[in-house]
Short mmCIF file of C-alpha atoms in Angstrom, two decimals:
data_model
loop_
_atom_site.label_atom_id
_atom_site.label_comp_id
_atom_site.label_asym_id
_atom_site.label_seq_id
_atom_site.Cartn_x
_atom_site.Cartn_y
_atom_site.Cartn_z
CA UNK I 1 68.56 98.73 86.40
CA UNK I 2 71.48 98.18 88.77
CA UNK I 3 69.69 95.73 91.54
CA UNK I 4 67.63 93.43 92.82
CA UNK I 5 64.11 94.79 94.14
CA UNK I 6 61.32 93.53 96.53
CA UNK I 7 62.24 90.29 98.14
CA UNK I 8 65.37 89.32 96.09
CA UNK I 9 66.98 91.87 97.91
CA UNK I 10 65.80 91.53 101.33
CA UNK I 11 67.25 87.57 100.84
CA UNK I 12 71.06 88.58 99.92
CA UNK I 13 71.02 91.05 102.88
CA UNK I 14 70.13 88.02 104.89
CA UNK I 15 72.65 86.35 103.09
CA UNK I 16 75.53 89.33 103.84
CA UNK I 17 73.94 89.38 107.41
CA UNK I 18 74.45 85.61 107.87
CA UNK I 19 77.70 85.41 106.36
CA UNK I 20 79.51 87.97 108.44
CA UNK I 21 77.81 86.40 111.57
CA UNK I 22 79.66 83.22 110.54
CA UNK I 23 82.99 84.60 110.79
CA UNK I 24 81.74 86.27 114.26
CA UNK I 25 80.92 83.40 115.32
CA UNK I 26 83.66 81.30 114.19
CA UNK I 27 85.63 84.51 116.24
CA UNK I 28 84.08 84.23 119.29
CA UNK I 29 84.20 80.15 119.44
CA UNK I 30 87.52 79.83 118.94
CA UNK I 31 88.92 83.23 120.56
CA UNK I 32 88.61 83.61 124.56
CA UNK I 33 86.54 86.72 125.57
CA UNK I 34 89.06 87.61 128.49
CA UNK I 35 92.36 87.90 129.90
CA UNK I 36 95.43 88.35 128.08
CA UNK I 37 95.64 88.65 124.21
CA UNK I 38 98.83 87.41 122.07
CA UNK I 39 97.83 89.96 119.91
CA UNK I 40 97.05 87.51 117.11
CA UNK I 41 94.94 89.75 114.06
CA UNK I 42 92.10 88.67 113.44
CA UNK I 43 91.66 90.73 110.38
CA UNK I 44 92.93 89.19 106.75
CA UNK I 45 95.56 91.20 105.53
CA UNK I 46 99.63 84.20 100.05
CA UNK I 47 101.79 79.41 98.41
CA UNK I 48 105.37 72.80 99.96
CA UNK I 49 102.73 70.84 99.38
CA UNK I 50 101.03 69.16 101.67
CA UNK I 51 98.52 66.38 100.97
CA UNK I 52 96.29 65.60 104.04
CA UNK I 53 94.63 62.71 102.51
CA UNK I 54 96.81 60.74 104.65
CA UNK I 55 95.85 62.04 107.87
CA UNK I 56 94.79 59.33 110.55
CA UNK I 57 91.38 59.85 111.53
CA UNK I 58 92.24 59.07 115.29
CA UNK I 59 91.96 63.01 116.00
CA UNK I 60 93.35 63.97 119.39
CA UNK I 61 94.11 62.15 122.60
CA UNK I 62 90.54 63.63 124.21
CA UNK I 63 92.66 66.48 126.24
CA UNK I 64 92.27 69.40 123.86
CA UNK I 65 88.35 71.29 123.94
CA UNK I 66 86.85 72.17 120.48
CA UNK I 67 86.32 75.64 122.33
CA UNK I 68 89.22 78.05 122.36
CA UNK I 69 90.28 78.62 126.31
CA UNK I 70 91.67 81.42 127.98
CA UNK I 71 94.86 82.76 126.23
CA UNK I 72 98.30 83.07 128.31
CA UNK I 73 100.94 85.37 127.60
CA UNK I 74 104.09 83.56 127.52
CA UNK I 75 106.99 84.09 130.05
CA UNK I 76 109.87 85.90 128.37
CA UNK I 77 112.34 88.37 129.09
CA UNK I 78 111.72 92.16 128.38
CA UNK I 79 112.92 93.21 125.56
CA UNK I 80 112.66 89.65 123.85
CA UNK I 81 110.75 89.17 120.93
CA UNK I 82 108.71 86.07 120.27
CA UNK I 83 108.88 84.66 117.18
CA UNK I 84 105.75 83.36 115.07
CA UNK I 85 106.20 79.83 116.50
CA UNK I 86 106.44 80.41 119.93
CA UNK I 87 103.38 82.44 119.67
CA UNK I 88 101.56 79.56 117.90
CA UNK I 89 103.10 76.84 120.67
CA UNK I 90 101.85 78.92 123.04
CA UNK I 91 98.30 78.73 121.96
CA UNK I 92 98.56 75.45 121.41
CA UNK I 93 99.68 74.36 125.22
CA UNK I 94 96.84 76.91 126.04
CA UNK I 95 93.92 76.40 124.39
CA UNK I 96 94.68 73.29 122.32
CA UNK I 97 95.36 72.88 118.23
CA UNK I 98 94.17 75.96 116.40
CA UNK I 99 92.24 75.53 113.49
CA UNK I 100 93.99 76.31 109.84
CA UNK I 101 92.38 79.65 109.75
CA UNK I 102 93.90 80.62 112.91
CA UNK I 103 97.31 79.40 111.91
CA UNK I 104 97.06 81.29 108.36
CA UNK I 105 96.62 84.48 110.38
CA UNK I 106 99.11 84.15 113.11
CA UNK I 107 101.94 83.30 110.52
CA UNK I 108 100.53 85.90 108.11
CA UNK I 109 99.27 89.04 109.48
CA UNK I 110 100.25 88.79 113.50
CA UNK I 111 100.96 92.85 113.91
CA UNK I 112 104.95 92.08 115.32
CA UNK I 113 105.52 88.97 113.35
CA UNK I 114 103.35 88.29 110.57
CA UNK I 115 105.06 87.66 107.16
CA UNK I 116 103.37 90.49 105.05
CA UNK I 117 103.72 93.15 108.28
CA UNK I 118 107.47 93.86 108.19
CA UNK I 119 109.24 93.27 105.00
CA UNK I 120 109.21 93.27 101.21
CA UNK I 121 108.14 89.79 99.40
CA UNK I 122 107.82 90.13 95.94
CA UNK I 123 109.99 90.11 93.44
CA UNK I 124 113.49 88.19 92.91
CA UNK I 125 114.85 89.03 96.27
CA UNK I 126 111.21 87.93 98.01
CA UNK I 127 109.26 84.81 97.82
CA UNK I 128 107.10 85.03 94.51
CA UNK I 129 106.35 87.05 91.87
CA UNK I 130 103.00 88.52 90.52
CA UNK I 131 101.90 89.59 87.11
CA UNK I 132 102.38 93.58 87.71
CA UNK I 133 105.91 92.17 88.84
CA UNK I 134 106.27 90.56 84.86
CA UNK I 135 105.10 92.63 83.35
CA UNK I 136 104.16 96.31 82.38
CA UNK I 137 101.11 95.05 80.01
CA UNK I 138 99.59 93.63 82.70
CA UNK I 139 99.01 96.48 84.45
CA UNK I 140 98.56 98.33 80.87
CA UNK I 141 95.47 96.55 79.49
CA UNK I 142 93.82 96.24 83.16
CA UNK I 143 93.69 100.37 83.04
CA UNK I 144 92.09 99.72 79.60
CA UNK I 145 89.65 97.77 80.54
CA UNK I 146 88.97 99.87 83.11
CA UNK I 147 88.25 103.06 80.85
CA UNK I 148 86.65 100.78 79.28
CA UNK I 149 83.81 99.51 81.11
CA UNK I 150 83.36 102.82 83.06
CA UNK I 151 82.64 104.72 79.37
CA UNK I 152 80.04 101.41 79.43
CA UNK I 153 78.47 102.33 82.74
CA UNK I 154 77.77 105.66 81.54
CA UNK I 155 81.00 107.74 82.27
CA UNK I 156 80.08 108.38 86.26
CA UNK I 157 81.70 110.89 88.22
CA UNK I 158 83.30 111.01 90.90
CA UNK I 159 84.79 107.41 90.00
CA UNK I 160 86.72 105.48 92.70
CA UNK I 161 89.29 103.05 91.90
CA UNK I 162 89.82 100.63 95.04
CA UNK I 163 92.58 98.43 94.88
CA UNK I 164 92.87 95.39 97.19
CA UNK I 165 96.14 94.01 98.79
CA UNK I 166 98.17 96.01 96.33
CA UNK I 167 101.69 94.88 96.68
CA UNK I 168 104.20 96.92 95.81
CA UNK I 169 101.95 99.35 94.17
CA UNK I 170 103.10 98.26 90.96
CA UNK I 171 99.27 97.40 89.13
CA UNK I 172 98.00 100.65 90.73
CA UNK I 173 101.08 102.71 89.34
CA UNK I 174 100.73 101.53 85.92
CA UNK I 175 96.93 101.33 85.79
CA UNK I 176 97.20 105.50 86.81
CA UNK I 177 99.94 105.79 84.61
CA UNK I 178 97.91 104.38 81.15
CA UNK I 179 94.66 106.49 82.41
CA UNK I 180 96.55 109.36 82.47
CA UNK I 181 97.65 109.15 79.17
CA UNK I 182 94.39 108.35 77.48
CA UNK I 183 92.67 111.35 78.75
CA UNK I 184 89.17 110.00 79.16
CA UNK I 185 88.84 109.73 83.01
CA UNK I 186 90.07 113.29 84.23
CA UNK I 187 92.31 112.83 87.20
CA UNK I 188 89.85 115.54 89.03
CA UNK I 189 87.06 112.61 88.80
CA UNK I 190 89.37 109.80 89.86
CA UNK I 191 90.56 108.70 93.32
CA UNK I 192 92.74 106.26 94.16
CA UNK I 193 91.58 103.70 97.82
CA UNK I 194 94.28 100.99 99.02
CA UNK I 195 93.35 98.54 100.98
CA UNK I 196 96.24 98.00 103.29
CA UNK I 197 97.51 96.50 106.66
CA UNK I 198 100.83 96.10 106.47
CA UNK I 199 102.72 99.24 107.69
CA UNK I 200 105.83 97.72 105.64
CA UNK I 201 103.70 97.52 102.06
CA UNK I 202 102.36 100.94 102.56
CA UNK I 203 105.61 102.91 102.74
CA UNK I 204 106.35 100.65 99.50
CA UNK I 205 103.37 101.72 97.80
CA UNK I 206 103.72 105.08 98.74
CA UNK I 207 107.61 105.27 97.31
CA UNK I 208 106.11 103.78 93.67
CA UNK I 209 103.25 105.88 93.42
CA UNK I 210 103.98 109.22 94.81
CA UNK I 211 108.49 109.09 94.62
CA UNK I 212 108.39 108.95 98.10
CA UNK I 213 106.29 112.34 98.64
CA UNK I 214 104.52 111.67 101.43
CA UNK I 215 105.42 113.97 104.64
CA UNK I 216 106.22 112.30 107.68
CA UNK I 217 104.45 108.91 108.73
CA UNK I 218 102.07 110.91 111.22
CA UNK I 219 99.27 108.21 110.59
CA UNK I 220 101.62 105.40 112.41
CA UNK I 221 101.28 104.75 115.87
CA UNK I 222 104.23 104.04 118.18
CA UNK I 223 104.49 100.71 117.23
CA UNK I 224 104.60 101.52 113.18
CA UNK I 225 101.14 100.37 112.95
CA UNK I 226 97.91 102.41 111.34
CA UNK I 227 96.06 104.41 114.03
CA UNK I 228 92.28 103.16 114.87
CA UNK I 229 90.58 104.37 112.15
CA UNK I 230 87.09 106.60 111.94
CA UNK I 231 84.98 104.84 109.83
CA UNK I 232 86.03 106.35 106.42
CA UNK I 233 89.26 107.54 107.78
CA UNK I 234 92.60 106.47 105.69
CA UNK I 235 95.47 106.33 108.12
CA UNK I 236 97.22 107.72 104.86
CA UNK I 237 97.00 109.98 102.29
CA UNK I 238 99.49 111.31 99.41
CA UNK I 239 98.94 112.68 96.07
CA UNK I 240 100.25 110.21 93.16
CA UNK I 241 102.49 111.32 90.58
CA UNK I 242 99.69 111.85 88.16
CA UNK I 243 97.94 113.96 90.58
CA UNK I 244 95.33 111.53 91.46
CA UNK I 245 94.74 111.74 95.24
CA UNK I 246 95.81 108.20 96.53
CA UNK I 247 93.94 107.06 100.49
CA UNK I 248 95.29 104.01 102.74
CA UNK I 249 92.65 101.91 105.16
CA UNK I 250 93.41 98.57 106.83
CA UNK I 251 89.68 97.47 105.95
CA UNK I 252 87.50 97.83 102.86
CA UNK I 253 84.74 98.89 104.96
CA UNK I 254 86.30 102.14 105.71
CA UNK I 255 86.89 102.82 101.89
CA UNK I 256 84.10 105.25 100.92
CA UNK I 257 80.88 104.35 99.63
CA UNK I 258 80.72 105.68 95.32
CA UNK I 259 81.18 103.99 92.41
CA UNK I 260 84.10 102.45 92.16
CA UNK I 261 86.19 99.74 90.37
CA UNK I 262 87.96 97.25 92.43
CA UNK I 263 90.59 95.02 91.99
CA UNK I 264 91.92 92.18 93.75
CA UNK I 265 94.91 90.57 92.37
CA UNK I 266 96.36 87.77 94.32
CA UNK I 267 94.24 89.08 97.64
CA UNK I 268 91.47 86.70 98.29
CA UNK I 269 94.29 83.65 98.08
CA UNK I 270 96.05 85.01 100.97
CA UNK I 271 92.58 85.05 103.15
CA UNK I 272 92.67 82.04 106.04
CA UNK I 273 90.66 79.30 105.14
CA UNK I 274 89.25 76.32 107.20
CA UNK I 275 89.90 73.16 106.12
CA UNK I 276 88.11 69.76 106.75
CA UNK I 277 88.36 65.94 105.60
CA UNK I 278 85.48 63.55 105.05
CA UNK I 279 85.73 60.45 107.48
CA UNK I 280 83.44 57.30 108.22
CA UNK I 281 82.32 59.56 110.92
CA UNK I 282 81.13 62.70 109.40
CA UNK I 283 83.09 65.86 108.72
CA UNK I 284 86.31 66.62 110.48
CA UNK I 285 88.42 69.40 110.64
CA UNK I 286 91.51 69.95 110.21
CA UNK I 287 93.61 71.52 113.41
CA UNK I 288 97.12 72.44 113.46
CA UNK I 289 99.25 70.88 116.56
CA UNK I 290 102.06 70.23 118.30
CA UNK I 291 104.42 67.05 117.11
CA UNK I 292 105.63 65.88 120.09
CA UNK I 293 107.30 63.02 118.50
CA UNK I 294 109.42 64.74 116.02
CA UNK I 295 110.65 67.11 118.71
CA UNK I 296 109.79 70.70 120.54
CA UNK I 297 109.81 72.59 117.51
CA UNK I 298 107.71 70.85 115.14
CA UNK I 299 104.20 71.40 114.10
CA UNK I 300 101.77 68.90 112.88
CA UNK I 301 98.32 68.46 111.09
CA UNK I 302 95.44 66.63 113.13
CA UNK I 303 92.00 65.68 112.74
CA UNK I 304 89.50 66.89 115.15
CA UNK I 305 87.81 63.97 117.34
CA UNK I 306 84.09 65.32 116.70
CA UNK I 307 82.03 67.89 114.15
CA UNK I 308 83.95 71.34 115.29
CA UNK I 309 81.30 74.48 114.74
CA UNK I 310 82.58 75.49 111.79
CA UNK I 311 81.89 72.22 110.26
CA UNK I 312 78.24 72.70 111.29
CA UNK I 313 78.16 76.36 109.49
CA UNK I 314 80.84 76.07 106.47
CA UNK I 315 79.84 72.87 104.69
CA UNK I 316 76.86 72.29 102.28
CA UNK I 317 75.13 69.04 102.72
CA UNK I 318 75.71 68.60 98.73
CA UNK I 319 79.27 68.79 99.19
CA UNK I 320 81.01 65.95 97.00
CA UNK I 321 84.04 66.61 97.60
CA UNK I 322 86.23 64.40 100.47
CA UNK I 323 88.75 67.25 101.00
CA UNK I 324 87.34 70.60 101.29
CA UNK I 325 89.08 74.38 101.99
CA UNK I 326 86.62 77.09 102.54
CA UNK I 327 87.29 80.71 103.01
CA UNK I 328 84.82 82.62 104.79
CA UNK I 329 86.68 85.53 105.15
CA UNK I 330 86.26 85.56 101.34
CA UNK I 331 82.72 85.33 101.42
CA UNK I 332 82.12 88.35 103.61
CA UNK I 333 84.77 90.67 100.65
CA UNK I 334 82.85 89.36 98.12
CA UNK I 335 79.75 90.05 99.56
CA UNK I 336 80.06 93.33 100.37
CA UNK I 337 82.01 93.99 97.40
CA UNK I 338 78.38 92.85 95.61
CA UNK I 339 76.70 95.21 98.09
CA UNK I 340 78.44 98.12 96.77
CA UNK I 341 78.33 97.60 93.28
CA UNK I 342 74.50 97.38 93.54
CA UNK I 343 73.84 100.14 95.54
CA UNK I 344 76.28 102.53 94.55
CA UNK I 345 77.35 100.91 91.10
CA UNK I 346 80.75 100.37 89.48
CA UNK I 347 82.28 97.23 88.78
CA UNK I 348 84.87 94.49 90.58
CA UNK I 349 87.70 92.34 89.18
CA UNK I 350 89.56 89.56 90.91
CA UNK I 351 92.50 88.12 89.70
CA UNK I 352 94.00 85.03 91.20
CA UNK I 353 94.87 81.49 90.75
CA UNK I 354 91.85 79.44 91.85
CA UNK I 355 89.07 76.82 90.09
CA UNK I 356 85.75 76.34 90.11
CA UNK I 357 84.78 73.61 93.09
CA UNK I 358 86.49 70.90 91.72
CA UNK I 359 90.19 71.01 93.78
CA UNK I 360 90.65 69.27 97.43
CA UNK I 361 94.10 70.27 98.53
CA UNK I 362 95.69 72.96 97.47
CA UNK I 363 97.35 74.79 100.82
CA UNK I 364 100.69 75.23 100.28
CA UNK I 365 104.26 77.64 101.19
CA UNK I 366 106.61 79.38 98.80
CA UNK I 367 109.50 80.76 100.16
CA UNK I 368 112.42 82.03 97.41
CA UNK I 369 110.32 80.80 94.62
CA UNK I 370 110.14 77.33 95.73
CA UNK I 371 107.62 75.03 97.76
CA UNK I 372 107.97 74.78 101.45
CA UNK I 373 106.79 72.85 104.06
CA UNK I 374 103.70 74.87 105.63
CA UNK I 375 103.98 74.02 108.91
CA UNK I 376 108.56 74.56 108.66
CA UNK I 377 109.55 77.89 110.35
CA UNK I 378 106.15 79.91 110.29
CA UNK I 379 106.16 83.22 109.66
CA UNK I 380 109.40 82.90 107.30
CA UNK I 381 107.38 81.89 104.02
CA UNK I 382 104.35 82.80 102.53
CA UNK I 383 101.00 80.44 103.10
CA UNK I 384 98.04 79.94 100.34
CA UNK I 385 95.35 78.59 99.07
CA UNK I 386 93.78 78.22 95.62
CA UNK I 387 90.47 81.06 95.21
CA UNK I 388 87.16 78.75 94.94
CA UNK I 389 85.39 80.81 92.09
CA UNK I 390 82.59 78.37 92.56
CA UNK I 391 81.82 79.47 96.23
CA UNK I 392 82.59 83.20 95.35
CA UNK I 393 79.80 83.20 93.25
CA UNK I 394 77.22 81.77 95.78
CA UNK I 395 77.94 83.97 97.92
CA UNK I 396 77.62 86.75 95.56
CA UNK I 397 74.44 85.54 95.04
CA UNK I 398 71.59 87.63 92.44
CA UNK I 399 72.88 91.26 93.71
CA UNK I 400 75.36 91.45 90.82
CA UNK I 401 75.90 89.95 87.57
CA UNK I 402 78.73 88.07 87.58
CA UNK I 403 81.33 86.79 84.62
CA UNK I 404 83.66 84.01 84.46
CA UNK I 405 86.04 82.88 86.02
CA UNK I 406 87.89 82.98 82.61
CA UNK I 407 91.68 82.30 82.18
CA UNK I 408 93.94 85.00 82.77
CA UNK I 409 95.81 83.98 79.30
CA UNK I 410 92.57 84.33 77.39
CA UNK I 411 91.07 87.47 79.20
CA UNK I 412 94.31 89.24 78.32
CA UNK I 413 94.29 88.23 74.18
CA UNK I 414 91.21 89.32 74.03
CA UNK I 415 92.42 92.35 75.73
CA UNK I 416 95.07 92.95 72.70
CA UNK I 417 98.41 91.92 74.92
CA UNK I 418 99.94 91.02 71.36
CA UNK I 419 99.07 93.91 69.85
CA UNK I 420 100.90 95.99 72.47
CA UNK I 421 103.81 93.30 72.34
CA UNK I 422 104.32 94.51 69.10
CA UNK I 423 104.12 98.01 69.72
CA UNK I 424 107.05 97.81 72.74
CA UNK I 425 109.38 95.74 70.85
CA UNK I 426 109.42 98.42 67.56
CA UNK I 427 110.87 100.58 70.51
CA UNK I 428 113.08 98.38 72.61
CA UNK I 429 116.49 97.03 71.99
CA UNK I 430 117.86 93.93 72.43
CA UNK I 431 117.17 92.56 76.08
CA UNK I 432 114.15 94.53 76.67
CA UNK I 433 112.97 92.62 73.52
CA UNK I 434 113.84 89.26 75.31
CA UNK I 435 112.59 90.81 78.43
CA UNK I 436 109.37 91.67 76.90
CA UNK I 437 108.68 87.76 74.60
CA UNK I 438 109.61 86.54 78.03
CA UNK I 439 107.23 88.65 80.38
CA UNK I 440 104.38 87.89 77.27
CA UNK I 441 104.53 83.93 77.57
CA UNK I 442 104.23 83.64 81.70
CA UNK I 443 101.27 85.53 81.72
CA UNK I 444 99.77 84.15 78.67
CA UNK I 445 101.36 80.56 78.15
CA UNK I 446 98.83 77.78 79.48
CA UNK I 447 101.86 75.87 80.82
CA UNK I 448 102.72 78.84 82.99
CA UNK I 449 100.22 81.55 84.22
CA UNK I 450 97.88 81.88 81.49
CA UNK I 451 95.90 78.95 82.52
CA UNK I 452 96.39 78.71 86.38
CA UNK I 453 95.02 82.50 86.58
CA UNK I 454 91.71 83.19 86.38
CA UNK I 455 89.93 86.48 86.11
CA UNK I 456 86.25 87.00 87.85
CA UNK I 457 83.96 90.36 87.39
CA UNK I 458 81.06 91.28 89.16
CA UNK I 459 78.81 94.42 87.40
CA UNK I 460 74.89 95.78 87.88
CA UNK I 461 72.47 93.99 86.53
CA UNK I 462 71.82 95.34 82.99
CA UNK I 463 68.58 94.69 80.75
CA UNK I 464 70.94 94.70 77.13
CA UNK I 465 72.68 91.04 78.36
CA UNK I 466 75.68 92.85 78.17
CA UNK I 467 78.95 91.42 78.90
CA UNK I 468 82.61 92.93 79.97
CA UNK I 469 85.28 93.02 77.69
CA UNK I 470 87.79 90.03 78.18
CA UNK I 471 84.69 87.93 79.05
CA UNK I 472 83.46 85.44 75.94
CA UNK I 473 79.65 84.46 75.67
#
């Protein structure tokens, strides 16, 4: 009942197959093979507008190769430490103007300067906020749903809950927190799998889900970064303050295979995307480069002069759009995230801001709750794009059945947020009340969250049509 069989399922492993050698690909073109690395990650570990619809289409002066070069390491002092743009001019006078992909993931997740890899970004004193951050309901009526729909699938045992890009450990704190209080998924059944690269996140999440009761950071290399991983290995492991045993791995493919629920909330919008612009001469990208004009320290956006590879492999001949951002990174979580749930069962559900096909240009900066320029003082503020739902669930393809993308204020009154609204404020006083009404309306408000966020599931296939709770006909 949970899959595909006979050829269906041979095609979406061709599909999987294909999409990860895409990103190889896409690797190996624009990364050199040999001599000295930057140490730019190449692994995903999230928000000033910036419109490219005004881009000339005069591309580059003919000097720069669509084919990444050999990669110097720049001449500095020891003991100096580059910062995210000199890394990124560096490239650039190497190798020529990196694509937006490349850009996302030097300013993102380089290991020494990468915004997410050495400090704490959410909340007030960070960059943005997230729902968790709001609100405790969030987290509340997620675990819910989560008891929920595993008493659907049957009750399974051992059950996994995987939790992508988790933050502060907020969402996974209070989703343990609720399922330990309902008693219906005994904490001897449950584990608890972050998905995690940033050494800085993980001593976070460790502090909020275990008070800090960890033992010594043995799993760190020299350099505070996870040790190379067996696959299946966590670099980490603690036991939460429920007494559900809580694992650490930099990549979902280490996670262990079982059923499982898995969330990703605000993850896949943090994923580098490529970008490209329709011109009178085909599809171009769109390369990040050097503005000489506006002085040494100033980056700028450029068209490529020609059809770059990923052009070739990224765009669908029915494309209508004239501004496209595609995340293949994405594609390949999704994927296997499909894989699992068909083979080993379970369920997935992503939470982000995002639309269905229809948006052009959405990449963006936030840095202390307000836009920034993307290309201003990389590595300082956070970079993202909007989730396409609509190419998440081609790439998904027949393996699962998939729901929505429904919005996040909708999924959560179905849910019963105002029913629990109710419940905390016959308990609070004054300014938890105002705290509470106040939480309530960003996440549910279409003006503020509650439209913006959508919420995307992926379960077995099922012969009773049935359908997740949270998740109209």
């Amino acid at each position: 009942m949970r899959g595909i069989i006979g050829n269906g399922q041979d095609q979406q492993g061709i599909m999987m197959k294909n999409m990860k050698t895409v990103c190889n690909i896409l690797s190996v073109i624009f990364h050199s093979q040999s001599g000295p690395s930057l140490g730019i990650a190449t692994l995903p570990s999230h928000r000033s507008t910036c419109c490219l619809s005004s881009l000339t289409r005069n591309g580059f002066d003919g000097k720069h190769s669509h084919v990444r070069c050999l990669y110097t390491t720049p001449n500095v002092s020891k003991g100096e430490r580059l910062s995210t743009l000199d890394i990124i001019k560096t490239r650039i006078n190497a190798a020529g103007p990196l694509t937006v992909s490349e850009f996302m993931t030097a300013v993102l997740t380089n290991p020494n300067t990468g915004y997410y890899m050495k400090k704490d970004v959410f909340g007030k004193q960070g960059d943005f906020i997230t729902s968790p951050e709001i609100s405790q309901m969030f987290g509340e009526l997620l675990a819910v749903w989560i008891v929920h729909e595993w008493s659907q699938l049957g009750s399974p045992t051992p059950f996994q809950l995987v939790e992508l890009g988790p933050g502060r450990g907020t969402l996974a704190d209070d989703i343990l927190r609720v399922i330990h209080r309902l008693k219906l998924l005994p904490k001897e059944d449950l584990s608890l799998h972050l998905v995690e690269i940033s050494p800085k996140m993980s001593e976070l999440q460790a502090d909020k889900l275990t008070s800090g009761a960890t033992g010594p950071d043995e799993d760190m290399n020299v350099n505070g970064q996870p040790h190379q991983q067996d696959r299946g290995s966590p670099y980490r492991s603690a036991c939460s303050k429920t007494g559900v045993p809580v694992h650490w791995y930099d990549t979902l493919s280490k996670v262990p295979r079982g059923c499982s629920c898995f969330i990703a909330h605000e993850f896949l919008d943090a994923l580098p995307i490529h970008k490209f612009q329709r011109t009178p001469s085909g599809w171009r990208e769109v390369l990040v480069n050097i503005d000489e004009s506006d002085g040494p320290d100033e980056l700028c956006f450029v068209l490529s002069a020609a059809a770059t590879p990923a052009t070739t492999v990224l765009i669908r001949e029915d494309e209508k759009r004239d501004h496209l951002e595609v995340s293949p990174q994405s594609g390949v979580v999704v994927q296997e995230l499909a894989d699992r749930i068909n083979t080993d069962g379970g369920m997935s559900l992503v939470i982000d801001y995002g639309h269905s096909g229809e948006k052009e240009d959405t990449l963006r900066a936030f840095k202390e709750h307000k836009l920034h320029n993307v290309l201003k003082e990389p590595g300082t503020a956070d970079v993202t794009a909007d989730v396409d739902f609509s190419y998440l669930q081609k790439t998904a393809g027949n393996l699962v059945s998939s729901f929505g993308p429904v919005p996040q204020g909708q999924f959560l009154q179905m849910m019963g947020i105002q029913t629990r609204l109710a419940m905390l404020l016959r308990q609070a006083d004054h300014k938890q009340q105002t705290d509470l009404v106040s939480g309530f309306k960003m996440l549910v408000d279409p003006s503020q969250m509650g439209e913006r966020f959508k919420m995307w599931a992926m379960f077995p296939h099922r012969k009773d049509n049935y359908r997740p709770a949270g998740f109209p006909p």
